[in-house]
Coordinates of C-alpha atoms in Angstrom, one line a residue:
M11 CA 19.6 24.5 84.6
S12 CA 18.3 26.8 81.9
A13 CA 20.5 28.6 79.4
S14 CA 19.5 32.0 80.7
T15 CA 20.6 31.1 84.2
T16 CA 24.0 30.0 83.0
A17 CA 24.5 33.2 81.0
D18 CA 23.5 35.3 84.0
R19 CA 25.9 33.5 86.2
A20 CA 28.8 33.8 83.7
S21 CA 28.3 37.5 83.3
G22 CA 28.2 37.9 87.1
D23 CA 31.6 36.2 87.5
R24 CA 33.5 38.9 85.4
P25 CA 33.6 42.6 86.3
S26 CA 31.9 44.8 83.8
L27 CA 33.8 47.4 81.8
E28 CA 32.3 50.1 83.9
S29 CA 33.4 48.5 87.2
A30 CA 36.9 47.9 85.8
R31 CA 37.3 51.6 85.0
K32 CA 36.3 52.5 88.5
A33 CA 39.0 50.2 90.0
P34 CA 42.0 52.1 91.6
F35 CA 45.2 52.5 89.6
R36 CA 47.1 50.4 92.1
V37 CA 44.7 47.5 91.6
W38 CA 45.1 47.8 87.9
I39 CA 48.9 47.5 88.2
L40 CA 48.5 44.4 90.3
Q41 CA 46.2 42.9 87.8
E42 CA 48.3 43.8 84.7
W43 CA 51.9 43.4 86.1
G44 CA 52.7 40.9 83.5
L45 CA 51.9 43.2 80.6
I46 CA 53.9 46.0 82.2
L47 CA 56.9 43.8 82.6
L48 CA 56.7 42.6 79.0
A49 CA 56.5 46.2 77.8
A50 CA 59.6 47.1 79.8
V51 CA 61.6 44.2 78.4
L52 CA 60.5 45.1 74.9
A53 CA 61.6 48.7 75.4
I54 CA 65.0 47.6 76.6
I55 CA 65.5 45.3 73.7
L56 CA 64.4 48.1 71.3
W57 CA 66.9 50.6 73.0
E58 CA 69.7 48.0 72.8
V59 CA 69.1 47.6 69.1
T60 CA 68.8 51.3 68.2
S61 CA 71.6 52.5 70.5
T62 CA 74.1 50.1 68.9
R63 CA 73.0 49.6 65.4
V64 CA 71.5 53.0 64.4
I65 CA 74.5 55.1 63.1
R66 CA 74.0 58.9 62.6
E67 CA 75.6 62.3 63.0
L68 CA 75.9 63.1 66.7
R69 CA 77.6 65.9 68.6
I70 CA 78.7 66.8 72.1
T71 CA 78.5 70.5 73.0
G72 CA 80.0 72.7 75.7
V73 CA 83.4 70.9 75.8
R74 CA 86.2 72.8 77.5
V75 CA 89.7 72.9 75.9
L76 CA 92.8 72.0 77.9
L77 CA 96.1 73.0 76.4
D78 CA 98.8 70.4 76.6
V79 CA 102.4 71.5 76.5
S80 CA 105.0 68.8 77.3
D81 CA 107.4 69.1 80.1
D82 CA 110.3 69.4 77.6
D83 CA 108.6 72.3 75.8
Q84 CA 107.5 74.4 78.8
K85 CA 110.8 76.2 78.9
Q86 CA 110.5 77.1 75.2
I87 CA 106.8 78.0 74.7
G88 CA 103.7 79.0 76.5
A89 CA 100.2 78.8 75.1
V90 CA 96.9 80.4 76.1
L91 CA 93.3 80.6 74.9
S92 CA 92.1 84.1 74.0
N93 CA 89.0 83.3 76.0
R94 CA 89.7 80.7 78.7
D95 CA 86.0 80.0 79.1
E96 CA 85.6 79.2 75.4
T97 CA 84.1 75.7 74.7
V98 CA 84.0 73.6 71.5
T99 CA 81.6 71.2 69.9
I100 CA 82.7 67.7 69.0
E101 CA 81.0 66.0 66.0
M102 CA 81.1 62.3 65.2
T103 CA 79.3 59.6 63.1
C104 CA 78.4 56.9 65.5
S105 CA 75.7 55.2 67.6
E106 CA 74.1 56.7 70.7
R107 CA 76.0 54.2 72.9
E108 CA 79.3 55.2 71.4
R109 CA 78.5 58.8 72.0
F110 CA 77.9 58.1 75.6
A111 CA 81.2 56.3 75.8
V112 CA 83.0 59.4 74.3
L113 CA 81.2 61.7 76.7
A114 CA 82.2 59.6 79.7
A115 CA 85.9 59.7 78.6
L116 CA 85.7 63.5 78.1
T117 CA 84.2 64.0 81.5
K118 CA 87.0 61.9 83.0
T119 CA 89.6 64.1 81.3
G120 CA 88.0 67.2 82.6
G121 CA 87.6 65.9 86.2
G122 CA 83.8 66.1 86.2
T123 CA 83.1 68.3 83.2
P124 CA 83.7 67.4 79.6
A125 CA 87.1 68.6 78.4
L126 CA 89.3 67.9 75.4
R127 CA 93.1 68.3 75.3
L128 CA 94.9 70.1 72.5
K129 CA 98.5 69.1 72.1
V130 CA 100.5 72.3 71.4
S131 CA 103.5 72.2 69.0
P132 CA 106.7 74.0 69.9
R133 CA 107.2 75.1 66.3
L134 CA 107.6 78.9 66.1
E135 CA 109.1 81.2 63.6
G136 CA 108.5 84.5 65.4
A137 CA 107.7 85.6 68.9
K138 CA 104.2 84.3 68.7
R139 CA 101.6 82.6 66.4
P140 CA 97.9 81.6 66.5
F141 CA 96.8 78.0 67.0
D142 CA 97.3 76.0 63.8
L143 CA 95.7 72.5 63.6
S144 CA 98.2 71.6 60.9
I145 CA 100.8 71.3 63.6
E146 CA 98.7 71.2 66.8
S147 CA 96.7 68.0 67.4
W148 CA 93.6 66.9 69.4
L149 CA 94.3 64.3 72.0
W150 CA 91.1 62.3 71.5
P151 CA 90.0 60.5 74.7
V152 CA 89.0 57.2 73.0
D153 CA 91.0 54.8 70.8
N154 CA 88.4 54.6 68.0
A155 CA 88.3 58.3 67.3
A156 CA 89.3 57.8 63.6
E157 CA 86.5 55.2 63.2
L158 CA 84.0 57.6 64.6
G159 CA 85.2 60.5 62.5
M160 CA 85.6 62.7 65.6
R161 CA 86.2 66.3 64.6
V162 CA 85.9 69.9 66.0
P163 CA 84.5 72.1 63.3
K164 CA 85.5 75.4 64.9
V165 CA 89.1 75.8 66.1
P166 CA 89.4 77.7 69.4
V167 CA 91.2 81.1 69.2
G168 CA 94.5 81.1 71.0
T169 CA 98.2 82.0 70.8
V170 CA 101.5 80.2 71.2
Y171 CA 104.3 82.4 72.6
R172 CA 108.1 82.0 72.6
I173 CA 109.5 82.1 76.1
E174 CA 112.6 84.3 76.1
G175 CA 114.0 83.5 79.5
M176 CA 113.2 84.8 82.9
Q177 CA 111.5 88.2 82.8
Q178 CA 112.0 90.7 85.6
V179 CA 108.8 92.8 85.9
H180 CA 108.8 96.1 87.9
I181 CA 105.8 96.6 90.2
A182 CA 104.4 100.0 89.6
K183 CA 103.2 102.2 92.4
P184 CA 99.5 101.5 93.0
R185 CA 97.0 104.3 92.7
T186 CA 94.7 105.2 95.6
I187 CA 90.9 105.8 95.8
P188 CA 90.5 108.7 96.2
D189 CA 93.6 109.8 94.3
A190 CA 96.1 112.5 95.4
A191 CA 93.8 115.3 94.2
G192 CA 90.8 113.8 95.9
L193 CA 92.7 113.3 99.1
A194 CA 93.9 117.0 99.0
E195 CA 90.3 118.1 98.6
L196 CA 89.5 116.3 101.8
G197 CA 92.5 117.8 103.5
Y198 CA 94.8 114.7 103.5
K199 CA 98.1 113.6 102.0
I200 CA 100.0 110.3 102.0
L201 CA 103.7 109.8 102.6
I202 CA 106.0 107.2 104.1
T203 CA 107.2 108.9 107.3
D204 CA 110.3 106.9 107.5
P205 CA 113.8 108.4 107.7
D206 CA 115.3 105.4 105.9
S207 CA 113.1 106.0 102.8
E208 CA 115.5 107.6 100.2
P209 CA 114.3 109.3 98.1
P210 CA 111.0 110.1 99.9
V211 CA 108.0 108.1 98.6
D212 CA 104.3 108.3 99.3
I213 CA 103.8 104.5 99.0
R214 CA 106.4 101.9 99.7
L215 CA 106.2 98.3 98.4
D216 CA 107.9 95.4 100.1
H217 CA 108.8 94.0 96.6
A218 CA 110.1 96.1 93.7
F219 CA 109.7 93.4 91.1
M220 CA 108.5 89.9 90.3
E221 CA 110.2 87.3 88.0
F222 CA 108.4 85.1 85.6
L223 CA 109.5 82.4 83.1
A224 CA 107.1 83.8 80.6
P225 CA 107.0 85.5 77.2
R226 CA 108.1 89.2 77.2
A227 CA 105.2 90.0 74.8
V228 CA 102.6 89.5 77.5
F229 CA 103.9 92.3 79.7
S230 CA 103.8 96.1 79.4
D231 CA 106.9 98.1 78.5
T232 CA 107.9 101.1 80.5
T233 CA 109.3 104.3 79.0
E234 CA 112.7 103.2 80.3
G235 CA 112.6 100.0 78.3
G236 CA 111.8 97.7 81.2
L237 CA 108.6 95.7 82.0
S238 CA 106.0 96.7 84.4
M239 CA 102.8 95.5 86.1
E240 CA 100.3 97.7 87.9
P241 CA 98.5 96.7 91.0
D242 CA 94.8 97.3 91.6
P243 CA 94.1 100.7 93.4
I244 CA 94.2 100.9 97.2
D245 CA 90.8 101.8 98.4
L246 CA 91.1 104.3 101.3
N247 CA 87.4 105.1 101.7
A248 CA 86.9 102.8 104.6
I249 CA 89.7 104.5 106.5
L250 CA 88.5 108.0 105.6
A251 CA 84.9 107.1 106.7
S252 CA 86.0 106.1 110.2
E253 CA 85.3 108.5 113.1
A254 CA 89.1 108.7 113.9
P255 CA 91.2 108.0 110.8
P256 CA 94.7 106.6 111.8
L257 CA 96.7 109.7 111.0
G258 CA 100.4 109.4 111.2
K259 CA 100.4 105.7 111.6
P260 CA 101.7 103.4 108.8
Q261 CA 98.9 101.4 107.1
T262 CA 99.7 98.1 105.3
F263 CA 97.7 96.7 102.4
S264 CA 98.0 93.4 100.5
L265 CA 98.0 94.3 96.9
T266 CA 95.9 92.5 94.2
F267 CA 96.5 92.4 90.4
N268 CA 93.0 91.5 89.1
Q269 CA 92.8 94.3 86.5
W270 CA 96.3 93.6 85.3
R271 CA 95.7 89.9 85.0
S272 CA 92.4 90.3 83.1
A273 CA 94.0 92.6 80.6
H274 CA 95.9 89.7 78.9
P275 CA 94.8 86.0 78.9
Y276 CA 98.3 84.7 79.5
R277 CA 98.7 86.7 82.7
S278 CA 95.8 84.9 84.3
R279 CA 97.9 81.7 84.5
L280 CA 100.9 83.4 86.1
G281 CA 101.6 82.7 89.8
L282 CA 102.0 85.9 91.7
Q283 CA 103.8 86.4 95.0
K284 CA 102.3 88.3 97.8
V285 CA 103.1 92.1 97.7
T286 CA 102.2 94.6 100.5
A287 CA 102.1 98.4 100.3
T288 CA 102.6 100.7 103.2
L289 CA 101.5 104.4 103.4
T290 CA 100.9 107.0 106.1
L291 CA 97.9 109.3 105.9
Y292 CA 98.1 112.7 107.5
R293 CA 96.6 116.2 107.4
P294 CA 99.3 118.7 106.1
A295 CA 99.8 121.9 108.1
D296 CA 101.8 125.1 107.5
A297 CA 103.9 127.1 110.0
T298 CA 106.5 129.9 109.7
F299 CA 109.9 129.5 111.3
K300 CA 112.9 131.8 111.8
N301 CA 116.3 130.2 112.3
R302 CA 119.9 130.4 111.3
M303 CA 120.9 130.0 107.6
E304 CA 124.2 128.6 106.4
V305 CA 125.5 129.6 103.0
L306 CA 127.1 126.8 101.0
L307 CA 130.0 128.5 99.2
H308 CA 133.7 127.7 99.2
P309 CA 135.7 129.9 101.6
Q310 CA 137.8 131.2 98.7
F311 CA 134.7 133.1 97.4
E312 CA 132.2 135.6 98.7
W313 CA 128.8 136.5 97.5
A314 CA 126.3 139.4 97.2
E315 CA 122.6 139.3 96.5
S316 CA 121.7 140.6 93.1
S317 CA 118.1 139.9 92.4
A318 CA 115.2 138.8 94.6
K319 CA 115.0 139.6 98.2
P320 CA 114.3 136.5 100.4
D321 CA 113.5 137.4 104.0
F322 CA 117.0 136.7 105.5
T323 CA 118.9 139.0 107.8
P324 CA 122.4 140.2 106.8
G325 CA 125.3 138.5 108.4
P326 CA 127.2 136.4 109.1
P327 CA 125.6 134.9 110.9
Y328 CA 122.6 134.8 108.6
E329 CA 119.0 134.1 109.6
F330 CA 116.0 133.3 107.4
K331 CA 112.3 133.2 108.0
G332 CA 110.3 130.7 105.9
T333 CA 107.3 128.5 105.8
L334 CA 107.3 124.7 106.3
S335 CA 104.5 122.3 105.4
G336 CA 104.1 118.8 106.8
P337 CA 102.5 116.7 109.5
Q338 CA 101.4 118.9 112.4
W339 CA 103.2 116.7 115.0
I340 CA 106.5 117.1 113.1
L341 CA 106.1 120.8 112.9
D342 CA 105.5 121.0 116.6
E343 CA 108.8 119.1 117.3
I344 CA 110.6 121.5 114.9
A345 CA 109.3 124.5 116.7
K346 CA 110.7 123.2 120.0
D347 CA 114.2 122.3 118.7
L348 CA 115.7 125.0 116.6
A349 CA 119.1 123.4 117.0
G350 CA 117.9 120.2 115.3
W351 CA 117.6 121.9 111.9
M352 CA 118.7 124.9 109.8
W353 CA 118.1 126.9 106.7
Q354 CA 120.6 126.6 103.9
M355 CA 121.3 128.7 100.9
W356 CA 122.8 126.6 98.1
I357 CA 124.8 128.5 95.4
A358 CA 125.3 126.7 92.1
E359 CA 128.6 126.6 90.1
P360 CA 128.6 129.3 87.4
S361 CA 128.0 128.0 83.9
D362 CA 131.5 129.0 82.9
G363 CA 133.1 127.5 86.1
W364 CA 134.4 128.9 89.3
P365 CA 136.6 132.0 89.1
V366 CA 139.8 130.2 90.2
S367 CA 142.3 131.7 87.9
T368 CA 144.9 134.0 89.4
M369 CA 144.6 136.1 86.3
V370 CA 141.1 137.2 87.4
A371 CA 141.0 140.3 89.5
A372 CA 139.9 139.7 93.1
D373 CA 137.3 142.5 92.8
E374 CA 135.7 141.1 89.6
W375 CA 132.2 139.8 90.2
K376 CA 130.5 137.0 88.4
K377 CA 126.8 137.9 88.1
N378 CA 123.6 135.9 88.0
V379 CA 124.8 132.7 89.6
P380 CA 121.7 130.5 90.5
A381 CA 120.9 130.1 94.2
R382 CA 118.1 128.6 96.3
I383 CA 117.0 128.2 99.9
E384 CA 116.5 124.7 101.4
W385 CA 115.3 123.3 104.8
V386 CA 117.9 120.9 106.2
P387 CA 116.9 118.6 109.1
L388 CA 119.9 117.7 111.4
R389 CA 117.9 115.2 113.4
P390 CA 117.7 111.9 111.4
E391 CA 114.1 111.2 112.6
W392 CA 112.9 114.3 110.8
K393 CA 114.3 113.2 107.4
N394 CA 111.7 112.1 104.8
K395 CA 108.8 112.7 107.0
G396 CA 106.8 114.9 104.7
V397 CA 108.2 118.3 105.7
R398 CA 109.0 120.6 102.9
F399 CA 109.9 124.2 102.4
V400 CA 107.1 126.3 100.8
P401 CA 108.5 129.5 99.2
K402 CA 106.3 132.5 99.3
E403 CA 104.8 133.5 96.0
N404 CA 106.7 136.1 94.0
S405 CA 109.4 136.2 96.7
G406 CA 112.2 134.6 94.8
E407 CA 112.7 132.1 97.6
D408 CA 112.3 129.2 95.2
G409 CA 115.2 130.4 93.1
F410 CA 117.2 133.6 92.7
T411 CA 120.6 134.8 91.7
V412 CA 123.6 136.1 93.5
K413 CA 127.0 137.6 92.5
I414 CA 130.2 135.9 93.5
K415 CA 133.9 136.8 93.4
R416 CA 137.2 135.5 94.7
R417 CA 137.8 136.5 98.3
T418 CA 140.6 139.0 98.8
P419 CA 143.6 137.3 100.4

């Protein structure tokens, strides 16, 4: 066999470079699987070497901070982050593998997200103080934290408070949307139409206060010196927008305190009990009524008008004609039952006392004694149901004076 024939046959046994390039990628993998496996093994060996032996400055970012107050200290102090969403960065000098171990431990602490605990010291000289890492300490999640040089370069902003016993916090009356002026423009008022409400209120809460084992400094002081918390406003727009607003029927709302809680970081951690508010929405109406009037004056004395001239007939018996404002259905009942109510003229005690001395002449009058007219319901179901006397302008019905003297024996 000639040399040329042997060369031709050898070249025909191997695929040319051009044909090899045209082969599918899958075929190439099957042909070169040994090289691929070798490369993978080398990569693993290289990673093993670099991840354990290469030491450098590494960091873990976005780590939440959990405040740790021991059970024994929780009755003495409370601690809170100024921004509860604040995160910190942990720096360390270690290998990549050690960093992964720390990250896993932090994630376990945070229940799925990296978190680091800060042990809070109960040491306090005043009512509160900022975090101080000279007495607070980080609870590192790994035993070799010192070897790794673990550190947090930026201390989170927070406050430690002294707990001064159980605090009783008054729940303020919630505002409404619209407010009283806005409701009046729409022709509405709110009031608790309940004869047991004393004094009359427009909104009634089922709890007057809450109690917290918390620092006094995190609450708001009232002008009376107590503590208060304000609920979120009650939104009445949905009721007002309905085709038939439930007038005269008590409406109950579950109150929230989101604005109050967000105003101070410590409040967000306080557990709040459920509080409900009740109000009654109605359209006020006016009506004029004439009925008997009783004069509240001791039988030893008699009186005479001396200034304004309210519209009452001379007597006794006396009658007065005045205007009442309130829910229309109550005014309708009042008009049908004149025996269920009366007008009353109340005469105040003179500034220098009642003329009781026997040395005072019986016909000597004391002048300018304050007096006023009031509407008095005799039926209990009419009390505190939003009915009020509306004095006529410039009539003196809202306050006038009388003369009094001792009655002649």
